[in-house]
Coordinates of C-alpha atoms and ligand atoms in Angstrom, one line a residue:
M115 CA 94.3 127.9 81.0
N116 CA 96.1 124.8 79.8
E117 CA 94.9 121.4 80.3
T118 CA 96.5 119.5 83.1
K119 CA 99.5 117.3 82.1
Y120 CA 99.9 114.0 83.7
I121 CA 103.3 112.4 84.1
F122 CA 103.7 108.8 85.4
V123 CA 106.8 107.6 87.1
T124 CA 107.2 103.9 87.2
G125 CA 110.2 101.9 88.5
G126 CA 111.8 98.6 87.4
V127 CA 114.5 96.1 88.2
I128 CA 114.7 96.6 91.9
S129 CA 112.7 98.7 94.6
S130 CA 114.2 101.6 96.6
L131 CA 115.7 103.3 93.5
G132 CA 114.4 106.7 94.6
K133 CA 111.3 107.2 92.3
G134 CA 110.0 109.7 94.9
I135 CA 113.3 111.8 94.6
I136 CA 113.1 111.6 90.8
A137 CA 109.5 112.7 90.9
S138 CA 110.2 115.5 93.3
S139 CA 113.2 116.7 91.4
L140 CA 111.2 116.9 88.2
G141 CA 108.5 118.6 90.1
K142 CA 110.9 121.1 91.5
L143 CA 112.4 122.0 88.0
L144 CA 108.8 122.5 86.5
Q145 CA 107.8 124.5 89.5
A146 CA 110.9 126.7 89.1
R147 CA 109.8 127.5 85.6
G148 CA 106.5 129.0 87.1
Y149 CA 104.2 125.9 86.7
K150 CA 101.7 124.7 89.4
V151 CA 102.9 121.1 90.1
T152 CA 101.7 118.5 92.5
I153 CA 103.0 114.9 93.1
Q154 CA 100.8 111.9 93.9
K155 CA 101.7 108.5 95.2
L156 CA 99.9 105.3 94.4
D157 CA 100.8 102.5 96.7
P158 CA 100.0 98.9 95.8
Y159 CA 99.1 97.5 99.2
L160 CA 95.7 96.8 100.6
N161 CA 95.9 98.9 103.8
I162 CA 93.6 101.9 103.4
D163 CA 96.5 104.1 104.4
P164 CA 99.9 103.5 106.1
G165 CA 98.7 104.7 109.5
T166 CA 98.2 101.1 110.8
L167 CA 101.7 100.0 109.4
N168 CA 104.7 99.4 111.7
P169 CA 107.4 101.7 110.5
Y170 CA 109.6 98.6 109.9
E171 CA 107.3 97.8 107.0
H172 CA 107.3 101.0 105.0
G173 CA 109.3 103.6 107.1
E174 CA 107.8 106.7 108.6
C175 CA 104.1 107.5 108.4
Y176 CA 103.8 111.0 107.0
V177 CA 100.8 113.3 108.0
T178 CA 99.3 115.8 105.7
V179 CA 97.8 119.2 106.9
D180 CA 94.3 117.9 106.3
G181 CA 95.1 114.9 108.6
H182 CA 95.7 112.0 106.3
E183 CA 98.3 109.4 107.2
A184 CA 100.4 109.1 104.1
D185 CA 103.3 107.4 102.5
L186 CA 106.7 109.0 103.4
D187 CA 107.3 110.0 99.8
L188 CA 104.7 112.8 100.4
G189 CA 107.4 114.2 102.8
H190 CA 109.8 114.4 99.9
Y191 CA 107.3 116.0 97.7
E192 CA 106.7 118.7 100.3
R193 CA 110.3 119.2 101.2
F194 CA 111.2 119.7 97.5
L195 CA 108.2 121.6 96.3
N196 CA 107.4 123.6 99.5
E197 CA 103.7 123.1 98.8
P198 CA 101.3 121.1 101.1
T199 CA 100.0 117.8 99.9
H200 CA 96.6 116.4 100.8
K201 CA 94.6 113.2 101.1
D202 CA 94.1 112.9 97.3
N203 CA 98.0 112.8 96.9
S204 CA 98.3 109.5 98.6
I205 CA 96.3 106.6 97.4
T206 CA 96.5 102.9 98.1
T207 CA 94.9 99.8 96.4
G208 CA 93.1 99.4 99.6
R209 CA 91.4 102.7 99.3
I210 CA 90.5 102.1 95.6
Y211 CA 88.9 98.8 96.5
Q212 CA 87.1 100.3 99.4
S213 CA 85.5 102.9 97.3
V214 CA 84.6 100.4 94.5
I215 CA 83.0 98.0 97.1
D216 CA 81.1 100.9 98.7
K217 CA 79.7 101.8 95.4
E218 CA 78.7 98.3 94.8
R219 CA 76.9 98.1 98.0
R220 CA 75.2 101.4 97.3
G221 CA 73.9 99.9 94.1
D222 CA 75.9 102.2 91.7
Y223 CA 76.8 99.2 89.6
L224 CA 73.4 97.5 89.8
G225 CA 73.1 94.6 87.4
K226 CA 76.8 94.6 86.5
T227 CA 79.5 92.2 87.4
V228 CA 82.1 94.3 89.3
Q229 CA 85.6 93.6 88.0
V230 CA 89.3 94.7 88.2
V231 CA 88.9 95.9 84.7
P232 CA 87.1 98.3 84.2
H233 CA 85.9 99.1 87.8
I234 CA 89.1 99.1 89.7
T235 CA 90.9 100.6 86.8
D236 CA 88.2 103.3 86.4
E237 CA 88.5 104.2 90.1
I238 CA 92.3 104.5 89.8
R239 CA 91.9 106.8 86.8
R240 CA 89.3 108.9 88.6
N241 CA 91.7 109.3 91.5
I242 CA 94.6 110.3 89.3
K243 CA 92.5 112.9 87.4
L244 CA 90.9 114.2 90.4
L245 CA 94.0 116.2 91.5
G246 CA 94.2 118.1 88.2
A247 CA 90.5 118.8 88.1
K248 CA 90.1 119.8 91.8
Y249 CA 93.2 122.1 92.2
K250 CA 93.9 123.1 88.6
Y251 CA 97.4 122.0 88.5
D252 CA 99.6 122.4 85.3
F253 CA 101.2 119.1 86.1
V254 CA 100.3 116.2 88.1
I255 CA 103.2 113.8 88.6
T256 CA 101.9 110.3 89.7
E257 CA 104.5 108.0 91.2
I258 CA 103.4 104.3 91.0
G259 CA 104.7 102.5 94.0
G260 CA 106.3 99.1 93.6
T261 CA 108.3 97.5 90.7
V262 CA 107.0 96.9 87.2
G263 CA 106.1 93.2 87.0
D264 CA 104.7 92.9 90.5
I265 CA 101.3 91.2 90.5
E266 CA 99.9 93.9 92.9
S267 CA 100.8 96.9 90.8
L268 CA 99.2 95.5 87.5
P269 CA 95.9 97.5 87.9
F270 CA 98.0 100.7 88.2
I271 CA 100.1 100.0 85.1
E272 CA 96.9 99.0 83.2
S273 CA 95.3 102.3 84.3
V274 CA 98.4 104.1 83.0
R275 CA 97.9 102.3 79.7
Q276 CA 94.3 103.4 79.5
L277 CA 95.1 107.0 80.4
R278 CA 97.7 107.3 77.7
W279 CA 94.8 106.6 75.2
E280 CA 92.4 109.0 77.0
L281 CA 94.9 111.9 77.6
G282 CA 96.9 111.5 74.4
K283 CA 99.5 114.3 74.3
N284 CA 98.7 115.4 77.7
C285 CA 100.5 112.5 79.3
M286 CA 103.9 110.8 79.4
C287 CA 105.6 108.0 81.2
I288 CA 109.0 108.1 82.9
H289 CA 110.5 104.7 83.9
L290 CA 113.3 104.5 86.5
T291 CA 115.7 101.5 86.3
Y292 CA 118.9 100.3 87.7
V293 CA 122.2 99.8 85.9
P294 CA 124.4 97.6 88.2
Y295 CA 128.2 97.6 88.0
I296 CA 129.9 94.2 88.0
A297 CA 133.1 94.8 89.7
A298 CA 134.9 91.6 88.6
A299 CA 134.1 92.4 84.9
K300 CA 134.6 96.2 85.5
E301 CA 131.5 96.8 83.5
V302 CA 128.0 98.3 83.9
K303 CA 125.1 96.1 82.7
T304 CA 122.1 97.5 80.9
K305 CA 120.3 94.1 80.4
P306 CA 118.1 94.4 83.5
T307 CA 116.9 97.8 82.1
Q308 CA 116.1 96.3 78.8
H309 CA 114.1 93.5 80.5
S310 CA 112.2 95.9 82.7
V311 CA 111.3 98.2 79.8
K312 CA 110.2 95.1 77.8
Q313 CA 107.9 94.1 80.8
L314 CA 106.4 97.5 80.7
Q315 CA 106.0 97.3 77.0
E316 CA 104.2 94.0 77.5
S317 CA 101.6 95.8 79.6
G318 CA 101.1 98.2 76.8
V319 CA 103.1 101.0 78.1
Q320 CA 105.9 102.6 76.2
P321 CA 108.1 104.8 78.4
D322 CA 108.9 108.4 76.9
M323 CA 111.9 108.8 79.2
L324 CA 114.2 106.7 81.1
V325 CA 116.2 107.4 84.2
L326 CA 119.0 105.1 84.9
R327 CA 120.1 104.9 88.5
T328 CA 123.8 104.0 88.7
E329 CA 126.8 104.2 91.1
H330 CA 129.2 104.9 88.2
L331 CA 128.9 107.6 85.6
L332 CA 127.6 106.0 82.4
N333 CA 129.2 107.1 79.0
K334 CA 127.3 108.3 76.0
E335 CA 127.5 105.0 74.2
I336 CA 125.7 103.2 77.0
L337 CA 122.9 105.8 77.0
K338 CA 122.6 105.5 73.3
K339 CA 122.5 101.8 73.4
V340 CA 119.8 101.8 76.0
A341 CA 117.8 104.4 74.0
L342 CA 117.9 102.2 70.9
F343 CA 117.0 99.0 72.7
C344 CA 114.2 100.5 74.6
N345 CA 112.6 102.5 72.0
V346 CA 113.3 105.8 73.6
E347 CA 114.7 109.0 72.0
A348 CA 118.4 109.3 72.6
D349 CA 118.3 112.6 74.6
A350 CA 115.5 111.2 76.8
V351 CA 117.7 108.8 78.6
M352 CA 118.9 110.4 81.8
Q353 CA 121.3 109.0 84.3
S354 CA 121.0 109.5 88.1
V355 CA 124.4 108.8 89.7
D356 CA 124.8 108.5 93.4
V357 CA 125.2 111.9 95.0
S358 CA 126.1 112.9 98.5
T359 CA 122.7 114.4 99.2
I360 CA 119.2 113.8 97.6
Y361 CA 118.8 117.6 97.3
E362 CA 121.5 117.7 94.4
V363 CA 119.3 115.5 92.3
P364 CA 117.4 118.4 90.7
L365 CA 120.6 120.1 89.7
R366 CA 121.8 116.8 88.1
M367 CA 118.5 116.4 86.3
Q368 CA 118.5 120.0 85.0
E369 CA 122.1 119.6 83.6
Q370 CA 120.7 116.7 81.5
G371 CA 117.7 118.9 80.3
M372 CA 115.1 116.7 81.9
D373 CA 112.5 119.5 82.4
E374 CA 113.0 120.8 78.9
I375 CA 112.5 117.5 77.3
V376 CA 109.4 116.9 79.4
L377 CA 108.0 120.3 78.4
R378 CA 108.8 119.6 74.7
K379 CA 107.1 116.2 74.8
L380 CA 104.1 117.6 76.5
G381 CA 103.9 120.6 74.2
M382 CA 104.4 123.2 76.8
P383 CA 106.3 126.5 76.5
I384 CA 109.9 126.1 77.8
G385 CA 111.0 129.6 78.5
E386 CA 114.1 130.7 80.5
K387 CA 116.2 128.1 82.3
P388 CA 115.6 128.8 86.1
T389 CA 118.7 129.7 88.1
L390 CA 117.4 127.7 91.2
Q391 CA 119.4 130.3 93.2
P392 CA 118.0 129.7 96.7
W393 CA 118.3 125.9 96.1
R394 CA 121.9 126.3 95.1
E395 CA 122.6 128.5 98.0
F396 CA 121.4 125.8 100.3
L397 CA 123.6 123.3 98.7
D398 CA 126.5 125.7 98.8
K399 CA 126.1 126.1 102.5
K400 CA 126.1 122.4 102.9
K401 CA 129.3 122.1 101.0
N402 CA 131.0 124.9 102.8
A403 CA 130.2 123.8 106.4
T404 CA 133.3 122.7 108.1
E405 CA 132.2 122.3 111.8
T406 CA 130.2 119.3 112.8
I407 CA 127.5 119.0 115.4
K408 CA 126.7 115.6 116.9
I409 CA 123.0 114.9 117.4
A410 CA 121.5 111.7 118.8
L411 CA 118.1 110.4 118.0
V412 CA 116.9 108.2 120.7
G413 CA 114.0 105.9 119.5
K414 CA 113.1 102.4 119.1
Y415 CA 113.0 102.0 115.3
V416 CA 116.6 103.2 114.8
E417 CA 117.7 100.2 112.7
L418 CA 115.7 101.6 109.9
Q419 CA 116.6 105.1 109.1
D420 CA 113.5 105.7 107.1
A421 CA 111.4 105.4 110.3
Y422 CA 112.2 108.9 111.3
K423 CA 112.7 110.3 107.7
S424 CA 111.2 113.7 108.2
I425 CA 113.1 114.2 111.6
N426 CA 116.4 113.4 109.9
E427 CA 115.7 115.7 107.1
S428 CA 114.5 118.6 109.3
L429 CA 117.7 118.2 111.3
L430 CA 119.8 118.3 108.2
Q431 CA 118.0 121.4 106.8
A432 CA 118.4 123.2 110.2
A433 CA 122.1 122.1 110.5
I434 CA 122.9 123.4 107.0
Y435 CA 121.2 126.8 107.5
N436 CA 123.2 127.0 110.7
N437 CA 126.4 126.3 108.7
R438 CA 127.1 123.0 110.3
K439 CA 127.7 119.5 109.2
L440 CA 125.2 117.0 110.8
D441 CA 126.5 113.9 112.4
L442 CA 123.5 112.1 113.4
H443 CA 123.5 109.0 115.7
F444 CA 120.7 106.7 116.1
I445 CA 120.4 105.3 119.6
Q446 CA 118.2 102.3 120.5
S447 CA 116.3 103.5 123.4
E448 CA 115.6 99.9 124.5
K449 CA 119.4 99.4 125.3
L450 CA 119.7 102.6 127.4
T451 CA 120.3 102.2 131.2
E452 CA 121.6 104.2 134.1
E453 CA 124.8 102.4 133.7
N454 CA 125.5 103.0 130.0
I455 CA 123.8 106.4 129.6
E456 CA 126.9 108.4 130.1
K457 CA 128.8 106.5 127.5
N458 CA 126.0 106.8 125.0
L459 CA 125.1 110.5 125.5
S460 CA 128.0 112.4 127.0
G461 CA 129.5 113.2 123.6
M462 CA 126.4 114.6 122.1
D463 CA 125.8 118.2 121.4
G464 CA 122.0 117.7 121.3
V465 CA 119.4 114.9 121.5
V466 CA 116.0 114.3 119.9
I467 CA 113.6 112.0 121.8
A468 CA 111.6 110.3 119.1
P469 CA 107.9 110.0 118.7
G470 CA 106.4 106.4 119.0
F471 CA 103.8 104.1 120.4
G472 CA 103.7 101.5 123.1
Q473 CA 105.7 100.3 125.9
R474 CA 108.9 99.1 124.2
G475 CA 111.9 101.4 124.8
V476 CA 110.1 104.1 126.9
E477 CA 112.0 103.3 130.1
G478 CA 115.3 104.0 128.2
K479 CA 113.9 107.3 127.1
F480 CA 113.2 108.3 130.7
V481 CA 116.9 107.5 131.5
A482 CA 118.0 109.5 128.6
I483 CA 115.8 112.5 129.5
K484 CA 116.9 112.5 133.1
Y485 CA 120.6 112.5 132.0
L486 CA 120.0 115.3 129.5
R487 CA 118.1 117.4 131.9
E488 CA 120.7 117.1 134.6
H489 CA 123.5 117.8 132.2
N490 CA 121.8 120.7 130.5
I491 CA 122.2 119.2 127.0
P492 CA 119.8 120.7 124.3
T493 CA 116.9 118.3 124.1
F494 CA 114.0 118.1 121.8
G495 CA 111.1 115.8 122.6
I496 CA 108.6 115.2 119.8
C497 CA 105.1 113.7 120.5
L498 CA 105.9 110.6 122.6
G499 CA 109.3 112.3 123.3
M500 CA 107.3 115.2 124.8
Q501 CA 105.1 112.9 126.8
C502 CA 108.2 111.1 128.1
M503 CA 109.7 114.5 129.2
V504 CA 106.6 115.1 131.4
I505 CA 106.6 111.7 132.8
E506 CA 110.3 111.8 133.7
Y507 CA 109.7 115.3 135.4
A508 CA 106.8 114.0 137.3
R509 CA 108.7 111.0 138.5
N510 CA 112.1 112.5 139.3
V511 CA 111.3 116.1 140.2
L512 CA 107.8 115.9 141.6
G513 CA 108.5 112.7 143.2
L514 CA 105.6 110.9 141.8
E515 CA 107.3 107.6 141.4
D516 CA 105.0 105.6 139.3
A517 CA 103.8 108.5 137.1
N518 CA 103.2 107.3 133.6
S519 CA 101.1 107.5 130.5
T520 CA 98.0 105.3 130.5
E521 CA 99.3 104.0 127.1
M522 CA 102.1 102.3 129.0
D523 CA 100.3 101.6 132.3
L524 CA 96.5 101.6 132.6
N525 CA 96.7 101.4 136.4
T526 CA 99.3 104.1 137.1
P527 CA 98.4 106.2 140.1
H528 CA 99.5 109.3 138.4
K529 CA 98.3 109.5 134.8
V530 CA 100.3 112.6 133.8
I531 CA 99.6 111.6 130.3
D532 CA 96.2 110.2 129.6
L533 CA 93.9 109.2 126.7
M534 CA 92.1 112.2 125.1
E535 CA 88.5 112.3 126.1
E536 CA 87.5 112.3 122.3
Q537 CA 89.4 109.0 122.0
K538 CA 87.7 107.1 124.7
N539 CA 84.9 105.6 122.6
I540 CA 87.0 105.0 119.5
T541 CA 87.6 101.2 118.8
N542 CA 88.8 101.3 115.2
M543 CA 92.5 101.8 114.9
G544 CA 92.7 103.2 111.4
G545 CA 92.6 106.9 110.8
S546 CA 91.3 107.5 114.2
M547 CA 94.0 109.6 116.0
R548 CA 94.0 113.3 116.4
L549 CA 95.5 114.1 113.0
G550 CA 96.5 117.0 111.0
A551 CA 97.2 120.6 111.6
Y552 CA 95.8 122.3 114.7
K553 CA 96.2 125.8 116.1
C554 CA 98.5 126.4 119.0
I555 CA 98.9 129.7 121.0
L556 CA 102.5 130.3 122.3
Q557 CA 103.4 132.1 125.4
K558 CA 105.4 135.2 124.9
G559 CA 109.0 134.9 126.1
S560 CA 109.1 131.2 125.7
K561 CA 111.9 129.6 123.6
T562 CA 109.2 128.3 121.2
Y563 CA 107.6 131.7 120.9
Q564 CA 111.1 133.2 120.1
A565 CA 111.6 130.5 117.5
Y566 CA 108.4 131.1 115.6
G567 CA 108.5 134.8 116.1
Q568 CA 104.7 134.8 116.5
K569 CA 102.0 133.9 118.9
E570 CA 99.8 131.7 116.8
I571 CA 101.1 128.8 114.9
E572 CA 99.7 125.7 113.3
E573 CA 101.5 122.4 113.3
R574 CA 100.5 118.7 112.4
H575 CA 99.6 116.0 114.9
R576 CA 99.2 112.4 115.2
H577 CA 98.4 111.1 118.7
R578 CA 95.8 109.6 121.0
F579 CA 97.2 110.6 124.5
E580 CA 97.6 114.1 125.9
F581 CA 99.1 116.0 128.8
N582 CA 96.7 115.7 131.8
N583 CA 95.9 119.2 132.9
D584 CA 95.2 118.1 136.5
Y585 CA 99.0 118.0 136.9
K586 CA 99.7 121.3 135.1
K587 CA 100.0 123.5 138.2
Q588 CA 102.2 121.1 140.0
L589 CA 104.6 120.7 137.0
E590 CA 104.6 124.4 136.4
D591 CA 105.4 125.2 140.0
A592 CA 108.3 122.8 139.8
G593 CA 109.7 124.5 136.7
M594 CA 108.2 122.6 133.7
K595 CA 106.2 125.3 131.9
C596 CA 103.4 124.7 129.4
V597 CA 104.1 127.3 126.9
G598 CA 101.9 126.2 123.9
I599 CA 98.2 125.5 124.2
N600 CA 95.5 124.8 121.8
P601 CA 93.0 127.5 122.0
E602 CA 89.9 125.4 121.5
T603 CA 90.6 122.4 123.7
D604 CA 93.1 123.8 126.1
L605 CA 95.4 120.8 125.2
V606 CA 99.0 121.4 126.1
E607 CA 101.0 121.4 123.0
V608 CA 104.5 122.5 124.1
V609 CA 106.4 122.2 127.5
E610 CA 109.7 123.8 128.2
I611 CA 112.0 124.0 131.1
P612 CA 113.2 127.6 130.9
T613 CA 116.1 127.4 133.3
L614 CA 117.8 124.9 130.9
S615 CA 119.7 125.9 127.7
W616 CA 117.1 124.4 125.4
F617 CA 114.7 121.7 126.7
V618 CA 111.5 121.7 124.7
G619 CA 108.8 119.0 124.0
T620 CA 106.0 119.3 121.4
Q621 CA 102.9 117.2 121.3
Y622 CA 102.8 118.1 117.6
H623 CA 105.2 116.9 114.9
P624 CA 107.2 120.0 113.6
E625 CA 109.1 117.7 111.3
Y626 CA 106.3 117.3 109.0
N627 CA 106.5 120.9 108.2
S628 CA 110.1 121.7 107.3
T629 CA 111.2 122.0 103.7
V630 CA 114.5 122.9 102.0
L631 CA 113.5 126.5 101.3
K632 CA 111.6 126.9 104.5
P633 CA 113.1 124.9 107.5
N634 CA 111.1 124.5 110.5
P635 CA 111.6 127.3 113.0
L636 CA 111.7 125.1 116.0
F637 CA 114.4 122.8 114.4
M638 CA 116.3 125.9 113.5
S639 CA 116.0 127.2 117.1
F640 CA 117.2 123.7 118.5
I641 CA 120.2 123.6 116.2
K642 CA 121.2 127.2 117.0
A643 CA 121.0 126.3 120.7
V644 CA 123.2 123.3 120.0
V645 CA 125.7 125.5 118.2
E646 CA 125.7 128.1 121.0
N647 CA 125.9 125.6 123.8
K648 CA 128.8 124.0 122.1
Q649 CA 130.7 127.3 121.6
N650 CA 130.1 128.3 125.2
S651 CA 131.4 124.9 126.5
N652 CA 134.6 125.0 124.4
Ligands
LIG178 N1 101.8 107.2 121.5 C1 101.5 108.6 121.8 C2 100.1 108.9 121.5 O1 99.4 108.3 120.8 C3 102.5 109.4 120.9 C4 102.3 109.3 119.5 C5 103.5 109.8 118.6 O2 104.5 109.9 119.1 N2 103.1 110.0 117.4 O3 99.6 109.9 122.1

């Protein structure tokens, strides 16, 4: 077996350049050549994990199968590589410090002054190498969050510098920068890239490859100039021009030989160029789709699209596989009222009721659900969305006027959604929800069963509240069926109204488990229903 190779991806000039997409694209290309690849994210903030962060801060919180609340880039890694990630794939400065401080208290460093260098950097290095050692990957790609030059990412960059000495030929560094276009001068500018590479060099790290993000195609001369000024081999300067979908990026990188150059630099066999056939077929389907479906996402973080990243991507994947263009509308649930609901939702072919926490915006979700149910529009409720479906049904069909979740109203006379028993003694907010993959048994004949084509499934979770089984009989008698149940705890995982065209709510989050080559069956079923419903009503 070869030794694991480590590839670091850093970013310069500005944030949000898409390091995660570049890392994922490279990972995809190496994987397509038969290598075992994983991608890791190092985030420079002090939270132990992003679970306690408001989505407005860093977008969606992703959840791994092993129940870790992780950075949303892990979603990209999984969507591209079609491989699960784990707790070790998402590390924050907070976790590094916590581990070092725990060791200090245990006495592991007895007698020594504990310092950023070497103790924090040693811990960072240990966490990077852990993945290769534990799972025997051929390649570990480590994406360093933040921008080179930030005070808070310094220990990460210093660790990369040290690892380059330690790992020698088994390691390389890719730096992603931005080349702006100045419209008035009709010119692209490489100076920010030069400065950013210089900054990296000042920290002792020489990049082996550069990826230039740009809105305009860069000519050979510019690439050559950047190579020369930045001390990088001429063929190792890639450009990443804006494309219509992130899923095109692996192809653009392959055209420039990115994977071959990486393999050559790391002394690995290159072999045949992969055709990426299924990936290309997916993109062709996207290109060839002519008909559009209009889907609304009703939630409270709609101003920031990243807040529902995995849902957007799952919808897009399912739409493409159903040969449709996705026209996704984000609707602020806080603004929805009985008066404006028709205007907001009547034109929609299908609606997703988003997950979430807290009171803000839920009343609008109830208004939306009532309208969708009464107008038989395909509706997909996820986590809080499913809980809202149950509450709305209890209120408007069972006539339990003040039915609610105890998350929203502790004194509700009808707690149709209530805190899980195991949550009642929990006081810490971090990492304490019901997290990760759990089993669910589906009822034969249900839409959900048909979607998955099997009785037993596993999907990921992130919640504290649950369907209150005291109301199960009443709800079922009135037409809302509990068709997915956790076999160990009896917890209701899926509700459906079988008399409607497609009205399904899941306590779990199917969006965390939908990849380009393996779209989630329930999203596929939802979009299929949307398409059929639309055809029938035409
Ligand atoms: N707030 C709800 C709960 O904790 C739903 C969570 C979610 O939508 N992820 O149960």
